[in-house]
Tab-separated table of C-alpha atoms in Angstrom:
chain	number	residue	atom	x	y	z
A	1	MET	CA	0.092	0.208	-0.094
A	2	PRO	CA	1.496	3.412	-1.073
A	3	GLU	CA	2.399	5.777	1.486
A	4	SER	CA	0.182	8.969	1.535
A	5	GLU	CA	1.367	12.330	0.502
A	6	LEU	CA	-1.008	13.833	2.963
A	7	ARG	CA	0.840	15.436	5.773
A	8	LEU	CA	-0.679	17.352	8.707
A	9	PRO	CA	0.351	21.225	9.492
A	10	SER	CA	2.099	21.951	12.538
A	11	PRO	CA	0.347	22.010	15.508
A	12	LYS	CA	0.040	25.874	15.865
A	13	VAL	CA	-1.297	25.985	11.999
A	14	ILE	CA	-4.064	23.081	13.028
A	15	ARG	CA	-4.807	25.341	15.986
A	16	ASP	CA	-5.019	28.548	14.008
A	17	HIS	CA	-7.168	27.076	11.633
A	18	VAL	CA	-9.626	25.600	13.789
A	19	LEU	CA	-9.982	28.630	15.760
A	20	VAL	CA	-10.677	30.728	12.479
A	21	SER	CA	-13.272	27.798	11.478
A	22	LEU	CA	-15.221	27.866	14.557
A	23	ARG	CA	-14.978	31.680	15.105
A	24	ARG	CA	-19.056	31.717	15.283
A	25	TYR	CA	-18.369	30.467	18.790
A	26	TRP	CA	-15.992	33.180	19.784
A	27	PRO	CA	-16.783	36.264	17.916
A	28	THR	CA	-15.016	37.950	20.584
A	29	GLY	CA	-12.363	37.061	23.476
A	30	GLN	CA	-10.570	34.573	21.281
A	31	ASP	CA	-7.471	35.069	23.306
A	32	ALA	CA	-9.172	33.014	26.290
A	33	VAL	CA	-9.738	29.859	23.992
A	34	VAL	CA	-6.000	30.133	22.831
A	35	GLY	CA	-4.718	30.187	26.467
A	36	LEU	CA	-6.308	27.118	27.273
A	37	PRO	CA	-3.932	24.527	28.361
A	38	VAL	CA	-4.787	21.970	25.243
A	39	ARG	CA	-2.043	19.175	25.016
A	40	ALA	CA	-0.448	19.017	21.671
A	41	GLU	CA	1.531	15.918	22.112
A	42	ALA	CA	-0.793	13.474	20.072
A	43	ASP	CA	1.049	11.199	17.689
A	44	GLU	CA	1.048	12.829	14.273
A	45	ARG	CA	0.705	9.666	12.169
A	46	VAL	CA	-3.028	9.180	10.947
A	47	ASP	CA	-4.379	6.172	9.854
A	48	ILE	CA	-7.297	4.500	8.224
A	49	PRO	CA	-10.066	3.290	8.621
A	50	LEU	CA	-11.281	5.965	11.344
A	51	ARG	CA	-11.429	5.001	15.099
A	52	LEU	CA	-13.082	6.952	17.631
A	53	VAL	CA	-12.555	7.313	21.516
A	54	ALA	CA	-15.219	8.459	23.919
A	55	VAL	CA	-14.127	11.080	26.205
A	56	MET	CA	-16.211	11.600	29.440
A	57	LEU	CA	-16.515	15.508	29.971
A	58	PRO	CA	-16.325	17.114	33.514
A	59	GLU	CA	-19.467	17.841	35.221
A	60	TRP	CA	-19.457	21.336	34.154
A	61	GLY	CA	-19.229	20.572	30.431
A	62	SER	CA	-21.043	17.547	30.155
A	63	LEU	CA	-24.107	18.797	28.151
A	64	CYS	CA	-21.880	19.658	25.215
A	65	GLY	CA	-21.645	16.122	24.802
A	66	VAL	CA	-23.814	13.054	23.900
A	67	ASP	CA	-24.666	11.231	27.199
A	68	GLY	CA	-21.631	13.155	28.678
A	69	CYS	CA	-19.018	12.289	26.216
A	70	ILE	CA	-17.411	13.582	23.011
A	71	LEU	CA	-16.158	11.201	20.599
A	72	VAL	CA	-12.788	12.092	19.039
A	73	PRO	CA	-10.492	10.348	16.756
A	74	ARG	CA	-8.146	7.861	18.470
A	75	GLU	CA	-4.878	9.887	17.167
A	76	ALA	CA	-6.213	12.819	19.303
A	77	CYS	CA	-5.701	10.722	22.091
A	78	ALA	CA	-2.290	9.644	22.199
A	79	ALA	CA	-1.616	10.973	25.807
A	80	GLY	CA	-4.774	9.069	27.036
A	81	ASN	CA	-8.656	9.919	27.132
A	82	ASP	CA	-8.794	12.175	30.126
A	83	TRP	CA	-10.351	15.150	28.813
A	84	GLN	CA	-7.402	17.309	30.042
A	85	SER	CA	-4.888	14.814	27.844
A	86	VAL	CA	-6.934	15.094	25.050
A	87	ASP	CA	-5.264	17.173	21.750
A	88	TRP	CA	-8.673	18.880	21.078
A	89	TRP	CA	-7.414	21.124	18.474
A	90	LEU	CA	-6.095	17.931	16.517
A	91	ALA	CA	-9.471	16.170	17.160
A	92	ALA	CA	-11.308	19.075	15.695
A	93	PHE	CA	-8.979	19.545	12.757
A	94	LEU	CA	-9.257	15.735	11.779
A	95	LEU	CA	-13.139	15.693	12.076
A	96	LEU	CA	-13.696	19.187	10.239
A	97	GLU	CA	-11.265	18.296	7.601
A	98	GLY	CA	-12.315	14.706	6.751
A	99	TRP	CA	-8.749	13.610	7.160
A	100	HIS	CA	-9.257	10.172	7.506
A	101	GLU	CA	-11.523	10.189	4.405
A	102	ARG	CA	-8.746	12.090	2.511
A	103	LEU	CA	-6.182	9.454	3.248
A	104	TRP	CA	-8.854	6.878	2.008
A	105	GLU	CA	-9.368	8.860	-0.881
A	106	ASP	CA	-5.230	9.284	-1.263
A	107	ARG	CA	-5.185	5.596	-1.402
A	108	TYR	CA	-8.035	3.999	-3.188
A	109	GLY	CA	-9.494	6.996	-5.031
A	110	PRO	CA	-12.229	9.078	-4.365
A	111	ILE	CA	-15.753	7.578	-2.803
A	112	HIS	CA	-18.135	10.019	-4.612
A	113	SER	CA	-20.415	10.484	-1.438
A	114	TYR	CA	-21.360	6.506	-1.009
A	115	SER	CA	-20.213	5.920	2.927
A	116	ILE	CA	-20.592	2.200	2.190
A	117	ARG	CA	-17.296	2.400	0.291
A	118	LEU	CA	-15.533	3.611	3.665
A	119	LYS	CA	-14.610	-0.268	4.791
A	120	GLY	CA	-14.335	-0.455	8.623
A	121	TRP	CA	-15.352	3.205	9.476
A	122	ASP	CA	-16.743	4.090	12.759
A	123	GLU	CA	-19.999	5.221	11.704
A	124	ARG	CA	-20.573	6.926	14.936
A	125	VAL	CA	-18.804	9.676	13.240
A	126	TRP	CA	-21.543	10.867	11.261
A	127	LYS	CA	-24.385	10.981	13.544
A	128	HIS	CA	-23.517	14.204	15.477
A	129	ALA	CA	-21.778	17.534	15.282
A	130	TRP	CA	-18.836	16.652	17.150
A	131	VAL	CA	-16.823	19.209	15.913
A	132	ASN	CA	-19.344	22.015	17.367
A	133	ARG	CA	-19.558	20.130	20.506
A	134	ILE	CA	-15.911	20.463	20.717
A	135	ALA	CA	-16.194	24.237	20.033
A	136	LEU	CA	-18.892	24.587	23.135
A	137	PHE	CA	-16.748	22.664	25.151
A	138	LEU	CA	-13.878	24.737	24.733
A	139	ARG	CA	-16.067	27.908	25.206
A	140	LEU	CA	-16.974	26.402	28.476
A	141	TRP	CA	-13.536	25.236	29.620
A	142	ALA	CA	-12.295	28.948	28.916
A	143	ALA	CA	-15.251	30.382	31.115
A	144	GLN	CA	-14.351	27.859	33.777
A	145	VAL	CA	-10.271	29.082	33.784
A	146	GLY	CA	-11.530	32.689	33.645
A	147	GLY	CA	-13.904	32.568	36.263
A	148	LYS	CA	-16.678	34.329	34.099
A	149	ALA	CA	-19.588	33.190	32.228
A	150	ALA	CA	-19.111	32.310	28.926
A	151	GLU	CA	-21.435	35.214	27.736
A	152	GLN	CA	-19.263	37.495	29.441
A	153	LEU	CA	-16.167	36.482	27.393
A	154	PHE	CA	-17.558	35.690	23.922
A	155	GLY	CA	-21.007	36.677	23.774
A	156	SER	CA	-24.249	35.205	23.293
A	157	LEU	CA	-24.347	31.921	21.250
A	158	PRO	CA	-25.359	32.495	17.443
A	159	ALA	CA	-28.773	31.384	16.437
A	160	PRO	CA	-28.834	28.190	14.190
A	161	GLU	CA	-28.969	28.484	10.396
A	162	PHE	CA	-30.891	26.123	7.867
A	163	LEU	CA	-30.512	26.511	4.181
A	164	MET	CA	-33.283	24.678	2.110
A	165	THR	CA	-31.811	23.432	-0.991
A	166	HIS	CA	-33.269	22.167	-4.430
A	167	ASP	CA	-31.572	20.409	-7.066
A	168	VAL	CA	-33.437	20.872	-10.051
A	169	ASP	CA	-32.900	17.498	-11.665
A	170	ALA	CA	-35.951	17.394	-13.677
A	171	ILE	CA	-38.747	19.296	-15.013
A	172	ALA	CA	-40.820	16.737	-16.967
A	173	LYS	CA	-40.917	13.217	-17.016
A	174	THR	CA	-38.093	12.087	-19.530
A	175	LEU	CA	-37.313	8.450	-20.891
A	176	PRO	CA	-34.130	8.295	-18.875
A	177	ILE	CA	-35.831	9.157	-15.499
A	178	ARG	CA	-38.488	6.785	-16.295
A	179	ILE	CA	-35.877	3.825	-16.537
A	180	LYS	CA	-33.554	4.689	-13.694
A	181	GLN	CA	-36.509	5.461	-11.168
A	182	SER	CA	-38.355	2.036	-12.424
A	183	VAL	CA	-35.014	0.004	-12.113
A	184	PHE	CA	-34.540	1.437	-8.606
A	185	ASN	CA	-38.145	0.573	-7.570
A	186	LEU	CA	-37.658	-2.877	-9.105
A	187	ALA	CA	-34.326	-3.382	-7.117
A	188	ASN	CA	-35.989	-2.383	-4.082
A	189	ALA	CA	-38.683	-4.846	-4.715
A	190	LEU	CA	-36.279	-7.557	-5.082
A	191	ARG	CA	-34.773	-6.469	-1.601
A	192	ALA	CA	-38.230	-6.679	0.087
A	193	LEU	CA	-38.727	-9.982	-1.539
A	194	ALA	CA	-35.457	-11.405	-0.186
A	195	LYS	CA	-36.790	-10.187	3.318
A	196	ARG	CA	-40.070	-11.681	2.736
A	197	ASP	CA	-41.681	-8.392	2.990
A	198	LEU	CA	-44.549	-8.796	0.409
A	199	SER	CA	-46.273	-5.591	1.174
A	200	VAL	CA	-43.325	-3.374	0.524
A	201	ALA	CA	-42.130	-5.529	-2.736
A	202	ARG	CA	-45.860	-5.060	-4.034
A	203	ASP	CA	-45.643	-1.042	-3.678
A	204	ARG	CA	-42.473	-0.812	-5.378
A	205	VAL	CA	-43.530	-2.812	-8.120
A	206	ALA	CA	-46.486	-0.446	-8.377
A	207	GLN	CA	-44.200	2.320	-8.329
A	208	ALA	CA	-41.990	0.924	-10.673
A	209	GLY	CA	-45.286	0.816	-13.187
A	210	ARG	CA	-46.369	4.373	-12.354
A	211	PHE	CA	-42.818	5.573	-13.126
A	212	LEU	CA	-42.904	3.730	-16.457
A	213	PHE	CA	-46.549	4.634	-17.778
A	214	GLY	CA	-47.489	7.269	-15.882
A	215	ARG	CA	-48.132	10.861	-17.435
A	216	ASP	CA	-48.020	13.221	-14.170
A	217	ASP	CA	-46.848	16.746	-14.604
A	218	TRP	CA	-43.499	17.494	-13.185
A	219	TRP	CA	-43.371	21.312	-13.014
A	220	THR	CA	-43.739	22.018	-9.282
A	221	LEU	CA	-41.612	24.935	-9.207
A	222	ASP	CA	-44.015	27.628	-8.641
A	223	GLY	CA	-46.055	26.046	-5.865
A	224	LEU	CA	-42.832	25.004	-3.973
A	225	HIS	CA	-41.448	28.544	-4.209
A	226	SER	CA	-44.906	30.209	-2.719
A	227	LEU	CA	-44.894	27.353	-0.058
A	228	GLU	CA	-41.363	28.419	1.062
A	229	GLN	CA	-42.152	32.224	0.791
A	230	ARG	CA	-44.940	31.499	3.228
A	231	HIS	CA	-42.586	29.864	5.895
A	232	HIS	CA	-39.752	32.768	5.179
A	233	LEU	CA	-37.274	30.027	4.657
A	234	ARG	CA	-33.732	30.808	3.508
A	235	VAL	CA	-33.666	28.948	0.103
A	236	ARG	CA	-31.141	28.066	-2.857
A	237	TYR	CA	-32.286	26.290	-6.275
A	238	HIS	CA	-29.391	24.660	-8.134
A	239	PHE	CA	-29.997	24.465	-11.925
A	240	TYR	CA	-28.235	22.107	-14.401
A	241	ALA	CA	-26.825	23.852	-17.558
A	242	ASP	CA	-24.514	21.674	-19.599
A	243	ARG	CA	-24.841	22.829	-23.312
A	244	ARG	CA	-22.541	19.800	-24.582
A	245	PRO	CA	-24.107	17.018	-26.917
A	246	LYS	CA	-25.343	14.248	-24.945
A	247	THR	CA	-23.093	10.755	-24.716
A	248	PRO	CA	-24.894	7.448	-23.699
A	249	LYS	CA	-23.512	8.311	-20.368
A	250	ARG	CA	-24.929	11.759	-20.067
A	251	TRP	CA	-28.008	10.843	-21.408
A	252	LEU	CA	-28.355	8.589	-18.593
A	253	PHE	CA	-27.023	10.316	-15.547
A	254	ASP	CA	-27.550	14.260	-16.217
A	255	PRO	CA	-30.729	16.036	-16.273
A	256	ASP	CA	-32.333	16.533	-19.591
A	257	TYR	CA	-33.722	20.343	-20.053
A	258	ASP	CA	-32.281	23.482	-21.403
A	259	VAL	CA	-31.844	26.425	-18.640
A	260	ALA	CA	-32.209	28.824	-21.495
A	261	SER	CA	-35.522	27.567	-22.712
A	262	PRO	CA	-38.360	30.451	-22.245
A	263	LYS	CA	-40.111	28.674	-19.580
A	264	VAL	CA	-36.866	28.090	-17.265
A	265	MET	CA	-35.570	31.587	-18.107
A	266	ALA	CA	-39.000	33.042	-16.673
A	267	LEU	CA	-38.611	31.025	-13.540
A	268	LEU	CA	-35.152	32.117	-12.903
A	269	ARG	CA	-36.060	35.780	-13.501
A	270	ARG	CA	-38.848	35.339	-10.864
A	271	LEU	CA	-36.708	33.505	-8.323
A	272	GLY	CA	-34.313	36.311	-9.026
A	273	GLU	CA	-36.768	39.307	-8.405
A	274	ALA	CA	-37.987	37.436	-5.219
A	275	GLY	CA	-34.252	37.280	-3.493
A	276	VAL	CA	-33.966	33.695	-4.040
A	277	GLU	CA	-30.330	32.390	-4.541
A	278	ILE	CA	-29.730	30.376	-7.741
A	279	GLY	CA	-26.664	28.133	-7.929
A	280	LEU	CA	-24.956	25.556	-10.261
A	281	HIS	CA	-25.731	21.826	-10.476
A	282	PRO	CA	-22.519	20.819	-12.406
A	283	SER	CA	-22.976	17.712	-14.399
A	284	PHE	CA	-22.335	14.287	-13.601
A	285	ASP	CA	-18.546	14.472	-15.093
A	286	SER	CA	-17.378	17.734	-14.020
A	287	TRP	CA	-16.563	17.006	-10.519
A	288	HIS	CA	-12.815	17.230	-11.218
A	289	SER	CA	-12.928	19.804	-14.237
A	290	ALA	CA	-12.713	23.824	-14.064
A	291	THR	CA	-13.091	23.801	-17.673
A	292	SER	CA	-16.585	21.877	-17.770
A	293	ILE	CA	-17.990	23.826	-14.510
A	294	GLY	CA	-16.959	27.169	-15.579
A	295	GLY	CA	-18.746	26.519	-19.195
A	296	GLN	CA	-21.783	25.608	-17.242
A	297	LYS	CA	-21.532	28.470	-14.873
A	298	ALA	CA	-21.310	31.044	-17.551
A	299	TYR	CA	-24.199	29.321	-19.605
A	300	LEU	CA	-26.455	29.658	-16.306
A	301	GLU	CA	-25.297	33.247	-15.492
A	302	ALA	CA	-26.602	34.252	-19.077
A	303	ALA	CA	-29.766	32.448	-18.634
A	304	ALA	CA	-30.352	34.006	-15.197
A	305	GLY	CA	-28.995	37.309	-16.114
A	306	ARG	CA	-26.737	37.543	-12.929
A	307	LEU	CA	-23.637	35.966	-11.646
A	308	CYS	CA	-23.856	32.641	-9.835
A	309	THR	CA	-21.104	31.786	-7.215
A	310	VAL	CA	-22.657	28.764	-5.292
A	311	CYS	CA	-23.035	25.094	-6.355
A	312	ARG	CA	-23.525	21.322	-5.642
A	313	GLN	CA	-22.002	18.800	-7.652
A	314	HIS	CA	-24.509	16.226	-9.665
A	315	TRP	CA	-25.213	12.830	-7.935
A	316	LEU	CA	-22.643	14.273	-5.057
A	317	ARG	CA	-19.760	13.366	-7.452
A	318	PHE	CA	-16.707	14.634	-4.995
A	319	SER	CA	-13.287	14.620	-4.359
A	320	TRP	CA	-11.379	16.265	-1.392
A	321	ARG	CA	-8.385	16.849	-3.433
A	322	GLU	CA	-10.013	17.955	-6.871
A	323	SER	CA	-13.523	19.359	-6.599
A	324	TRP	CA	-13.270	22.515	-4.444
A	325	GLY	CA	-10.190	23.531	-6.322
A	326	ALA	CA	-12.032	22.960	-9.726
A	327	GLN	CA	-14.929	25.131	-8.301
A	328	GLU	CA	-13.003	28.087	-7.013
A	329	ARG	CA	-10.671	28.680	-9.864
A	330	VAL	CA	-14.110	29.554	-11.843
A	331	GLY	CA	-15.412	31.738	-9.270
A	332	ILE	CA	-17.775	29.321	-7.191
A	333	ARG	CA	-17.655	30.911	-3.433
A	334	GLU	CA	-19.773	28.269	-1.670
A	335	ASP	CA	-20.342	24.522	-1.982
A	336	THR	CA	-22.837	22.339	-0.540
A	337	THR	CA	-21.708	18.832	-2.038
A	338	LEU	CA	-20.393	17.609	1.357
A	339	MET	CA	-23.130	14.897	2.272
A	340	PHE	CA	-23.626	11.199	1.565
A	341	ASN	CA	-25.599	9.799	-1.128
A	342	ASP	CA	-26.630	6.699	0.665
A	343	ARG	CA	-27.479	7.790	4.079
A	344	PRO	CA	-28.323	11.133	6.080
A	345	ALA	CA	-25.157	12.076	7.869
A	346	LEU	CA	-22.731	14.804	8.940
A	347	ARG	CA	-19.889	13.756	6.789
A	348	ASN	CA	-17.353	15.735	8.662
A	349	ALA	CA	-18.886	15.577	12.008
A	350	SER	CA	-19.695	19.232	12.030
A	351	ALA	CA	-22.705	21.688	11.168
A	352	VAL	CA	-20.531	24.872	10.394
A	353	ALA	CA	-19.848	26.904	7.334
A	354	TRP	CA	-16.100	26.886	6.927
A	355	GLN	CA	-13.285	27.515	4.429
A	356	PRO	CA	-11.624	24.108	4.016
A	357	TRP	CA	-8.067	23.083	4.166
A	358	HIS	CA	-5.935	22.889	1.035
A	359	SER	CA	-3.735	20.184	1.503
A	360	GLU	CA	-1.482	20.471	-1.499
A	361	LEU	CA	-1.164	24.316	-1.139
A	362	GLY	CA	-0.921	24.161	2.929
A	363	THR	CA	-3.671	27.093	3.346
A	364	THR	CA	-7.232	27.325	3.111
A	365	HIS	CA	-9.253	27.160	0.103
A	366	GLN	CA	-11.052	30.467	-1.090
A	367	LEU	CA	-14.474	29.331	-1.145
A	368	ILE	CA	-16.685	28.058	1.931
A	369	ALA	CA	-17.908	24.689	2.326
A	370	LEU	CA	-21.446	24.283	4.012
A	371	PRO	CA	-22.154	20.585	4.929
A	372	THR	CA	-25.458	19.043	3.873
A	373	ALA	CA	-26.890	16.662	6.183
A	374	LEU	CA	-29.840	15.120	4.365
A	375	MET	CA	-31.858	14.541	1.006
A	376	ASP	CA	-35.346	13.095	0.432
A	377	SER	CA	-34.066	9.797	-1.199
A	378	HIS	CA	-32.341	8.704	2.137
A	379	TYR	CA	-35.847	8.434	3.707
A	380	TYR	CA	-37.682	7.020	0.641
A	381	ASP	CA	-35.382	5.116	-1.693
A	382	TYR	CA	-32.407	4.122	0.721
A	383	GLN	CA	-34.122	3.497	4.094
A	384	PRO	CA	-37.893	3.088	3.159
A	385	MET	CA	-39.892	3.714	6.496
A	386	THR	CA	-43.210	4.630	7.965
A	387	SER	CA	-44.364	8.378	8.537
A	388	ASP	CA	-43.492	8.262	12.200
A	389	VAL	CA	-40.151	6.869	12.162
A	390	ARG	CA	-39.065	9.071	9.079
A	391	ARG	CA	-40.634	12.014	10.691
A	392	GLU	CA	-38.447	11.340	13.718
A	393	ALA	CA	-35.459	10.682	11.572
A	394	MET	CA	-35.453	13.924	9.969
A	395	ARG	CA	-36.019	15.732	13.045
A	396	HIS	CA	-32.670	14.509	14.637
A	397	TRP	CA	-30.673	16.406	12.073
A	398	VAL	CA	-32.617	19.516	12.634
A	399	THR	CA	-32.679	18.960	16.488
A	400	GLU	CA	-28.887	18.593	16.351
A	401	CYS	CA	-28.091	21.781	14.472
A	402	ARG	CA	-30.271	23.577	17.094
A	403	ALA	CA	-28.516	21.939	20.000
A	404	VAL	CA	-25.029	22.949	18.540
A	405	CYS	CA	-25.937	26.467	17.213
A	406	GLY	CA	-24.904	25.203	13.815
A	407	GLN	CA	-25.077	25.793	10.313
A	408	LEU	CA	-26.753	23.163	8.060
A	409	ALA	CA	-28.045	22.685	4.482
A	410	LEU	CA	-30.954	20.557	3.710
A	411	LEU	CA	-31.738	18.905	0.235
A	412	TRP	CA	-35.219	17.886	-1.473
A	413	HIS	CA	-35.579	17.498	-4.954
A	414	PRO	CA	-38.784	19.531	-6.665
A	415	HIS	CA	-39.867	16.725	-8.778
A	416	THR	CA	-40.211	14.418	-5.887
A	417	LEU	CA	-43.015	16.587	-5.015
A	418	THR	CA	-45.434	14.864	-7.730
A	419	ALA	CA	-47.896	12.238	-7.476
A	420	ASP	CA	-45.441	9.679	-9.213
A	421	TYR	CA	-43.039	10.143	-5.995
A	422	GLY	CA	-45.696	11.032	-3.339
A	423	TRP	CA	-42.877	12.500	-1.121
A	424	THR	CA	-44.850	15.705	-0.425
A	425	GLU	CA	-45.682	14.887	2.814
A	426	GLY	CA	-41.954	14.628	3.929
A	427	PHE	CA	-41.145	17.902	2.440
A	428	GLU	CA	-43.984	19.538	4.336
A	429	GLU	CA	-43.297	17.992	7.701
A	430	LEU	CA	-39.164	19.215	7.191
A	431	VAL	CA	-40.350	22.652	6.371
A	432	ALA	CA	-42.477	22.753	9.287
A	433	MET	CA	-39.451	21.412	11.557
A	434	ILE	CA	-36.714	24.529	10.238
A	435	ALA	CA	-39.785	27.033	10.449
A	436	GLU	CA	-40.430	26.504	14.226
A	437	GLU	CA	-39.763	29.034	16.806
A	438	CYS	CA	-37.330	27.721	19.329
């Protein structure tokens, strides 16, 4: 197995990067956090798969954890797992920057957002915003050392922030969509049969037939926008904008509409007038190509009549080493690709918008990355569940973001609000959750 080219920055650079990345927790009084006696004696060798260690917190900081503990990578506990022996800066850096996953990519290539490819991983890392919880703990620790309330030192905690996003993958029911979703439903039917769940199998077969032969109207965008306006949500729509001729792979995997068509252009203008943010949804094969992303960005900007500086890669095709670099070279300033295709999760154990570390240049990227925790298909395709179970499963992520005063994106595809899919109830429940007054 080849040795990875990844090298950790120095302890001071790690600390300074984490301080800046988590500055929403100490907008003032940062020196009090810098002065904490955090041990930086951890073994610098990081290896995969990721393994976590539970660190029991002191009573005064126990609410920052889950069941009184914060989980950290084993590499941050070289001096022991007593909370005073943990290298908290290293722990936060390794998690925030997905360092173990970067190592995996270095050795085996990008996983393109499929968590199942990370063999032997400690999956507890994805269930909570451990990085944010570390920040909350350091904030309280500094208050303990300084003999003052945390609010006196740093000000009040920030309000949690939610961004509802929509990847516009379809505005009409095309043949590739009929084929893809019918095959997906038939595969789920076979899995249900293997488990002797005849009810689910029948439902999946019926859905496959509906996708193949139904004539449902898939233009849901106007009603969707009206609903979100009523709830005063912060919203972003990502549009596909590739003008290249369709190859067989593009025909199957990419959306099939023209962003410069009169109907879509009229929608773009209405959204713009309403102050809705428009983003790019780069094509399936663009994840490592500044040329492809740049051309698609320019085409979308021409159709929308304004600059576009935000994006999410189609099918979450993503490389830690290449995707953000390609995006920022063509003027993308914020990306929300960081999530998993096959499960709801906090892929980098955090709910915070930050400038990721550029491992090749030894500095930060120019763009901001905002993690996305969930999307519709997690609860309907990958993990079919009852309404009650789905509702509580989605609520976990909203509750976690609120608990840590974090920042988080959520994803719902507009075409799933059709009768063919029938996922409207879940979307309305999610909207109600993030619109709740807390």
